[in-house]
mmCIF file of C-alpha atoms in Angstrom:
data_model
loop_
_atom_site.group_PDB
_atom_site.id
_atom_site.type_symbol
_atom_site.label_atom_id
_atom_site.label_comp_id
_atom_site.label_asym_id
_atom_site.label_seq_id
_atom_site.Cartn_x
_atom_site.Cartn_y
_atom_site.Cartn_z
ATOM 1 C CA UNK A 1 9.961 -4.469 10.103
ATOM 2 C CA UNK A 2 10.223 -6.486 13.238
ATOM 3 C CA UNK A 3 11.963 -9.751 12.561
ATOM 4 C CA UNK A 4 10.397 -13.179 13.424
ATOM 5 C CA UNK A 5 7.014 -12.154 12.041
ATOM 6 C CA UNK A 6 5.462 -14.964 10.073
ATOM 7 C CA UNK A 7 3.484 -14.563 6.828
ATOM 8 C CA UNK A 8 1.369 -16.986 4.935
ATOM 9 C CA UNK A 9 1.135 -16.019 1.194
ATOM 10 C CA UNK A 10 -1.361 -17.921 -0.825
ATOM 11 C CA UNK A 11 -0.786 -18.680 -4.399
ATOM 12 C CA UNK A 12 2.861 -17.773 -4.059
ATOM 13 C CA UNK A 13 4.733 -20.104 -6.413
ATOM 14 C CA UNK A 14 4.173 -17.948 -9.401
ATOM 15 C CA UNK A 15 3.296 -14.382 -10.422
ATOM 16 C CA UNK A 16 2.674 -11.741 -7.869
ATOM 17 C CA UNK A 17 3.102 -14.189 -5.148
ATOM 18 C CA UNK A 18 6.927 -14.495 -5.923
ATOM 19 C CA UNK A 19 7.594 -10.866 -5.546
ATOM 20 C CA UNK A 20 5.467 -10.581 -2.562
ATOM 21 C CA UNK A 21 7.493 -13.314 -0.926
ATOM 22 C CA UNK A 22 10.725 -11.788 -1.856
ATOM 23 C CA UNK A 23 9.716 -8.350 -0.449
ATOM 24 C CA UNK A 24 8.544 -9.793 2.898
ATOM 25 C CA UNK A 25 11.483 -12.114 3.265
ATOM 26 C CA UNK A 26 13.741 -9.062 2.622
ATOM 27 C CA UNK A 27 12.210 -7.660 5.795
ATOM 28 C CA UNK A 28 13.291 -10.701 7.903
ATOM 29 C CA UNK A 29 9.950 -12.474 7.925
ATOM 30 C CA UNK A 30 9.552 -16.175 7.914
ATOM 31 C CA UNK A 31 7.497 -17.271 4.917
ATOM 32 C CA UNK A 32 4.911 -19.914 4.407
ATOM 33 C CA UNK A 33 4.426 -20.529 0.588
ATOM 34 C CA UNK A 34 1.143 -21.946 -0.601
ATOM 35 C CA UNK A 35 0.607 -23.546 -3.975
ATOM 36 C CA UNK A 36 -1.837 -25.777 -5.468
ATOM 37 C CA UNK A 37 -0.260 -27.595 -8.230
ATOM 38 C CA UNK A 38 3.077 -25.759 -8.893
ATOM 39 C CA UNK A 39 5.367 -27.810 -6.613
ATOM 40 C CA UNK A 40 8.504 -27.324 -8.629
ATOM 41 C CA UNK A 41 8.121 -23.571 -8.800
ATOM 42 C CA UNK A 42 7.416 -23.403 -5.127
ATOM 43 C CA UNK A 43 10.494 -25.396 -4.203
ATOM 44 C CA UNK A 44 12.601 -23.131 -6.238
ATOM 45 C CA UNK A 45 11.221 -20.103 -4.577
ATOM 46 C CA UNK A 46 11.793 -21.611 -1.249
ATOM 47 C CA UNK A 47 15.459 -22.190 -2.023
ATOM 48 C CA UNK A 48 15.793 -18.646 -3.229
ATOM 49 C CA UNK A 49 14.370 -17.223 -0.097
ATOM 50 C CA UNK A 50 16.494 -19.304 2.212
ATOM 51 C CA UNK A 51 19.666 -18.517 0.248
ATOM 52 C CA UNK A 52 19.130 -14.726 -0.300
ATOM 53 C CA UNK A 53 17.474 -13.766 3.003
ATOM 54 C CA UNK A 54 18.237 -16.489 5.561
ATOM 55 C CA UNK A 55 14.610 -16.792 6.679
ATOM 56 C CA UNK A 56 12.633 -19.901 7.597
ATOM 57 C CA UNK A 57 10.217 -21.131 5.008
ATOM 58 C CA UNK A 58 7.444 -23.483 4.728
ATOM 59 C CA UNK A 59 5.702 -25.122 1.616
ATOM 60 C CA UNK A 60 2.077 -25.835 1.990
ATOM 61 C CA UNK A 61 0.105 -27.377 -0.674
ATOM 62 C CA UNK A 62 -3.563 -26.716 -0.800
ATOM 63 C CA UNK A 63 -6.580 -25.316 -2.676
ATOM 64 C CA UNK A 64 -7.772 -22.044 -1.003
ATOM 65 C CA UNK A 65 -11.264 -22.670 -2.371
ATOM 66 C CA UNK A 66 -11.759 -25.708 -0.191
ATOM 67 C CA UNK A 67 -12.400 -24.816 3.491
ATOM 68 C CA UNK A 68 -10.576 -27.930 4.844
ATOM 69 C CA UNK A 69 -7.494 -27.032 2.847
ATOM 70 C CA UNK A 70 -7.621 -23.513 4.107
ATOM 71 C CA UNK A 71 -7.974 -24.573 7.649
ATOM 72 C CA UNK A 72 -5.006 -26.955 7.280
ATOM 73 C CA UNK A 73 -2.819 -24.239 5.844
ATOM 74 C CA UNK A 74 -3.128 -22.027 8.922
ATOM 75 C CA UNK A 75 -2.869 -25.240 11.156
ATOM 76 C CA UNK A 76 0.431 -26.030 9.540
ATOM 77 C CA UNK A 77 1.911 -22.553 10.078
ATOM 78 C CA UNK A 78 0.775 -22.580 13.812
ATOM 79 C CA UNK A 79 2.215 -26.127 14.442
ATOM 80 C CA UNK A 80 5.614 -24.949 12.853
ATOM 81 C CA UNK A 81 5.978 -21.451 14.239
ATOM 82 C CA UNK A 82 3.213 -21.023 16.945
ATOM 83 C CA UNK A 83 1.911 -17.809 15.386
ATOM 84 C CA UNK A 84 0.698 -16.421 12.124
ATOM 85 C CA UNK A 85 1.076 -12.606 11.971
ATOM 86 C CA UNK A 86 0.524 -11.815 8.310
ATOM 87 C CA UNK A 87 -2.032 -13.339 5.856
ATOM 88 C CA UNK A 88 -1.703 -12.288 2.268
ATOM 89 C CA UNK A 89 -4.592 -13.491 0.175
ATOM 90 C CA UNK A 90 -2.924 -13.534 -3.150
ATOM 91 C CA UNK A 91 -4.439 -16.639 -4.723
ATOM 92 C CA UNK A 92 -7.491 -16.399 -6.869
ATOM 93 C CA UNK A 93 -8.742 -17.912 -10.236
ATOM 94 C CA UNK A 94 -9.502 -15.669 -13.166
ATOM 95 C CA UNK A 95 -11.093 -16.685 -16.393
ATOM 96 C CA UNK A 96 -9.083 -15.043 -19.172
ATOM 97 C CA UNK A 97 -11.789 -15.655 -21.981
ATOM 98 C CA UNK A 98 -14.135 -12.688 -22.295
ATOM 99 C CA UNK A 99 -17.647 -13.859 -21.799
ATOM 100 C CA UNK A 100 -20.944 -12.301 -20.844
ATOM 101 C CA UNK A 101 -22.791 -13.442 -17.708
ATOM 102 C CA UNK A 102 -25.298 -15.448 -19.701
ATOM 103 C CA UNK A 103 -22.458 -17.491 -21.280
ATOM 104 C CA UNK A 104 -20.888 -18.557 -17.903
ATOM 105 C CA UNK A 105 -21.154 -22.142 -16.825
ATOM 106 C CA UNK A 106 -22.310 -22.852 -13.265
ATOM 107 C CA UNK A 107 -18.951 -24.369 -12.585
ATOM 108 C CA UNK A 108 -17.144 -21.400 -13.746
ATOM 109 C CA UNK A 109 -19.208 -19.108 -11.597
ATOM 110 C CA UNK A 110 -18.555 -21.303 -8.519
ATOM 111 C CA UNK A 111 -14.939 -21.306 -9.235
ATOM 112 C CA UNK A 112 -14.711 -17.484 -9.211
ATOM 113 C CA UNK A 113 -16.822 -16.965 -6.115
ATOM 114 C CA UNK A 114 -15.369 -19.769 -4.035
ATOM 115 C CA UNK A 115 -11.780 -19.076 -5.256
ATOM 116 C CA UNK A 116 -11.874 -15.302 -4.676
ATOM 117 C CA UNK A 117 -14.386 -14.561 -2.016
ATOM 118 C CA UNK A 118 -15.207 -17.854 -0.065
ATOM 119 C CA UNK A 119 -11.528 -18.527 0.198
ATOM 120 C CA UNK A 120 -10.978 -15.252 2.189
ATOM 121 C CA UNK A 121 -13.633 -16.329 4.704
ATOM 122 C CA UNK A 122 -12.116 -19.766 5.128
ATOM 123 C CA UNK A 123 -8.591 -18.516 5.639
ATOM 124 C CA UNK A 124 -9.520 -15.457 7.820
ATOM 125 C CA UNK A 125 -11.724 -17.398 9.999
ATOM 126 C CA UNK A 126 -8.867 -19.892 10.721
ATOM 127 C CA UNK A 127 -6.186 -17.056 11.127
ATOM 128 C CA UNK A 128 -7.899 -14.491 13.066
ATOM 129 C CA UNK A 129 -8.087 -16.318 16.470
ATOM 130 C CA UNK A 130 -4.281 -16.734 16.455
ATOM 131 C CA UNK A 131 -3.807 -13.017 15.578
ATOM 132 C CA UNK A 132 -6.140 -12.026 18.364
ATOM 133 C CA UNK A 133 -3.942 -14.172 20.729
ATOM 134 C CA UNK A 134 -0.996 -12.032 19.932
ATOM 135 C CA UNK A 135 -3.016 -8.857 19.596
ATOM 136 C CA UNK A 136 -1.289 -8.225 16.385
ATOM 137 C CA UNK A 137 -2.142 -9.010 12.651
ATOM 138 C CA UNK A 138 -2.089 -8.001 9.164
ATOM 139 C CA UNK A 139 -4.529 -9.216 6.570
ATOM 140 C CA UNK A 140 -4.028 -8.031 2.879
ATOM 141 C CA UNK A 141 -6.550 -8.918 0.094
ATOM 142 C CA UNK A 142 -6.166 -8.409 -3.644
ATOM 143 C CA UNK A 143 -8.725 -6.645 -5.662
ATOM 144 C CA UNK A 144 -8.971 -4.734 -8.975
ATOM 145 C CA UNK A 145 -9.165 -1.202 -10.077
ATOM 146 C CA UNK A 146 -12.277 0.610 -8.958
ATOM 147 C CA UNK A 147 -13.411 -2.534 -6.861
ATOM 148 C CA UNK A 148 -14.412 -0.217 -3.938
ATOM 149 C CA UNK A 149 -17.112 1.367 -6.179
ATOM 150 C CA UNK A 150 -18.718 -1.891 -7.185
ATOM 151 C CA UNK A 151 -18.411 -1.125 -10.922
ATOM 152 C CA UNK A 152 -19.729 -3.012 -13.908
ATOM 153 C CA UNK A 153 -16.841 -4.834 -15.660
ATOM 154 C CA UNK A 154 -17.705 -6.181 -18.999
ATOM 155 C CA UNK A 155 -16.834 -9.790 -19.661
ATOM 156 C CA UNK A 156 -15.724 -10.309 -16.000
ATOM 157 C CA UNK A 157 -19.019 -10.581 -14.132
ATOM 158 C CA UNK A 158 -18.183 -13.434 -11.765
ATOM 159 C CA UNK A 159 -14.623 -12.150 -10.915
ATOM 160 C CA UNK A 160 -15.954 -8.670 -10.381
ATOM 161 C CA UNK A 161 -18.799 -9.747 -8.159
ATOM 162 C CA UNK A 162 -16.443 -11.875 -5.964
ATOM 163 C CA UNK A 163 -13.765 -9.086 -5.640
ATOM 164 C CA UNK A 164 -16.398 -6.310 -4.827
ATOM 165 C CA UNK A 165 -17.631 -8.618 -2.119
ATOM 166 C CA UNK A 166 -14.206 -9.007 -0.929
ATOM 167 C CA UNK A 167 -13.914 -5.284 -0.495
ATOM 168 C CA UNK A 168 -16.825 -5.240 1.969
ATOM 169 C CA UNK A 169 -15.472 -8.254 3.739
ATOM 170 C CA UNK A 170 -11.934 -6.676 3.967
ATOM 171 C CA UNK A 171 -13.503 -3.481 5.467
ATOM 172 C CA UNK A 172 -15.773 -5.382 7.835
ATOM 173 C CA UNK A 173 -12.847 -7.380 9.104
ATOM 174 C CA UNK A 174 -10.816 -4.082 9.663
ATOM 175 C CA UNK A 175 -13.822 -2.916 11.928
ATOM 176 C CA UNK A 176 -14.256 -5.997 13.798
ATOM 177 C CA UNK A 177 -10.762 -6.798 14.605
ATOM 178 C CA UNK A 178 -9.325 -3.378 15.202
ATOM 179 C CA UNK A 179 -9.461 -3.812 18.986
ATOM 180 C CA UNK A 180 -7.049 -6.687 18.647
ATOM 181 C CA UNK A 181 -4.354 -4.720 16.725
ATOM 182 C CA UNK A 182 -5.356 -6.559 13.441
ATOM 183 C CA UNK A 183 -5.635 -4.436 10.403
ATOM 184 C CA UNK A 184 -7.244 -5.490 7.041
ATOM 185 C CA UNK A 185 -6.569 -3.690 3.813
ATOM 186 C CA UNK A 186 -6.846 -4.364 0.018
ATOM 187 C CA UNK A 187 -4.442 -3.586 -2.665
ATOM 188 C CA UNK A 188 -5.692 -3.363 -6.343
ATOM 189 C CA UNK A 189 -3.060 -4.041 -9.202
ATOM 190 C CA UNK A 190 -3.225 -2.328 -12.428
ATOM 191 C CA UNK A 191 -2.758 -4.090 -15.813
ATOM 192 C CA UNK A 192 0.163 -6.188 -14.799
ATOM 193 C CA UNK A 193 0.137 -9.489 -16.584
ATOM 194 C CA UNK A 194 2.386 -12.469 -17.694
ATOM 195 C CA UNK A 195 6.053 -12.138 -16.722
ATOM 196 C CA UNK A 196 5.576 -8.636 -15.575
ATOM 197 C CA UNK A 197 4.161 -10.023 -12.380
ATOM 198 C CA UNK A 198 7.510 -11.437 -11.317
ATOM 199 C CA UNK A 199 9.714 -8.373 -12.392
ATOM 200 C CA UNK A 200 11.436 -5.759 -10.524
ATOM 201 C CA UNK A 201 10.744 -2.142 -11.047
ATOM 202 C CA UNK A 202 14.397 -1.763 -12.425
ATOM 203 C CA UNK A 203 13.525 -4.309 -14.983
ATOM 204 C CA UNK A 204 11.148 -1.747 -16.669
ATOM 205 C CA UNK A 205 13.052 1.457 -16.028
ATOM 206 C CA UNK A 206 13.438 3.131 -19.467
ATOM 207 C CA UNK A 207 10.597 1.025 -21.035
ATOM 208 C CA UNK A 208 7.730 3.035 -22.524
ATOM 209 C CA UNK A 209 4.059 2.124 -21.983
ATOM 210 C CA UNK A 210 1.927 4.782 -23.716
ATOM 211 C CA UNK A 211 -1.235 3.165 -22.509
ATOM 212 C CA UNK A 212 -0.161 3.924 -18.765
ATOM 213 C CA UNK A 213 -0.191 7.611 -17.652
ATOM 214 C CA UNK A 214 3.034 7.289 -15.735
ATOM 215 C CA UNK A 215 4.687 6.037 -18.762
ATOM 216 C CA UNK A 216 6.095 2.646 -17.764
ATOM 217 C CA UNK A 217 4.782 -0.732 -17.444
ATOM 218 C CA UNK A 218 3.683 -1.978 -13.988
ATOM 219 C CA UNK A 219 5.569 -4.842 -12.125
ATOM 220 C CA UNK A 220 5.044 -7.385 -9.417
ATOM 221 C CA UNK A 221 7.456 -5.254 -7.204
ATOM 222 C CA UNK A 222 5.002 -2.297 -7.404
ATOM 223 C CA UNK A 223 2.324 -4.483 -5.792
ATOM 224 C CA UNK A 224 4.649 -6.175 -3.447
ATOM 225 C CA UNK A 225 5.971 -2.847 -2.099
ATOM 226 C CA UNK A 226 2.508 -1.640 -1.396
ATOM 227 C CA UNK A 227 1.646 -4.974 0.495
ATOM 228 C CA UNK A 228 4.727 -4.495 2.540
ATOM 229 C CA UNK A 229 3.817 -1.005 3.512
ATOM 230 C CA UNK A 230 0.631 -2.361 4.850
ATOM 231 C CA UNK A 231 2.440 -5.065 6.845
ATOM 232 C CA UNK A 232 4.624 -2.394 8.561
ATOM 233 C CA UNK A 233 4.743 -2.183 12.298
ATOM 234 C CA UNK A 234 4.116 1.522 11.837
ATOM 235 C CA UNK A 235 1.042 1.093 9.583
ATOM 236 C CA UNK A 236 -1.230 0.218 12.469
ATOM 237 C CA UNK A 237 -3.356 3.395 11.885
ATOM 238 C CA UNK A 238 -4.282 2.367 8.316
ATOM 239 C CA UNK A 239 -7.085 -0.285 8.006
ATOM 240 C CA UNK A 240 -10.065 -0.668 5.868
ATOM 241 C CA UNK A 241 -8.300 0.948 3.029
ATOM 242 C CA UNK A 242 -8.448 0.094 -0.595
ATOM 243 C CA UNK A 243 -5.191 1.104 -2.406
ATOM 244 C CA UNK A 244 -4.997 1.215 -6.263
ATOM 245 C CA UNK A 245 -1.550 0.642 -7.773
ATOM 246 C CA UNK A 246 -2.361 1.285 -11.381
ATOM 247 C CA UNK A 247 0.104 3.839 -12.708
ATOM 248 C CA UNK A 248 -3.064 5.900 -13.488
ATOM 249 C CA UNK A 249 -4.408 3.515 -16.123
ATOM 250 C CA UNK A 250 -8.145 2.920 -16.429
ATOM 251 C CA UNK A 251 -7.952 -0.877 -16.650
ATOM 252 C CA UNK A 252 -11.765 -1.467 -16.795
ATOM 253 C CA UNK A 253 -12.511 0.791 -19.676
ATOM 254 C CA UNK A 254 -9.800 -0.521 -21.868
ATOM 255 C CA UNK A 255 -12.066 -3.117 -23.297
ATOM 256 C CA UNK A 256 -14.582 -0.555 -24.168
ATOM 257 C CA UNK A 257 -11.942 1.641 -25.879
ATOM 258 C CA UNK A 258 -10.664 -1.344 -27.760
ATOM 259 C CA UNK A 259 -14.229 -2.130 -29.146
ATOM 260 C CA UNK A 260 -14.641 1.466 -30.250
ATOM 261 C CA UNK A 261 -11.453 1.442 -32.344
#
């Protein structure tokens, strides 16, 4: 990976964002860490990246679902480094409670749509002109298994609607911005939850997960490595792609199987 590339990772103080930040920093990239409320965790991660990889880092507080915050995030990166090469749209709210569409509150629907779909519009709209200027850019969005087929997902109607919309947005950006050397791809994680989001692959070697065909649990590093691949200088021929990183597990239908037990 070419050094001195800059990356803005949203929602990077916890979970998958932590492993993504480590993977990109290990490639020599300067990292802008976005957080909404987790200032302590973001500061800790910033120190880890500086000490381990000797890269420049920024901390940027902001809510991606607010257009003014999203625009300010990009502005902060440009003012500091005069370029933004990589945008990883990792932040996105998720309602853990299982509920059917008719049981959603208006505010919950808005939270899912604005946090997972509108936020991508705000950030890409702000970032793309700077990528065009340098005729190089990488945009990575995060989806879910089968998102590219617009499947039904019981109890996750708002989240699924936002993310399937994000598939189309990602592919549209890929088409519109290809002439400027900008690629846009989506990575779809499998059933990786809790502490596993921040784990390395070596942490789970030897652990058994009968519910996943490959036989082991997934980790944040599995996702981060896929994202790093899309960010490579040599991945310029890959755009508009939706890549599932699931270990072969059928995540959507696990709820149906649980009900049938």
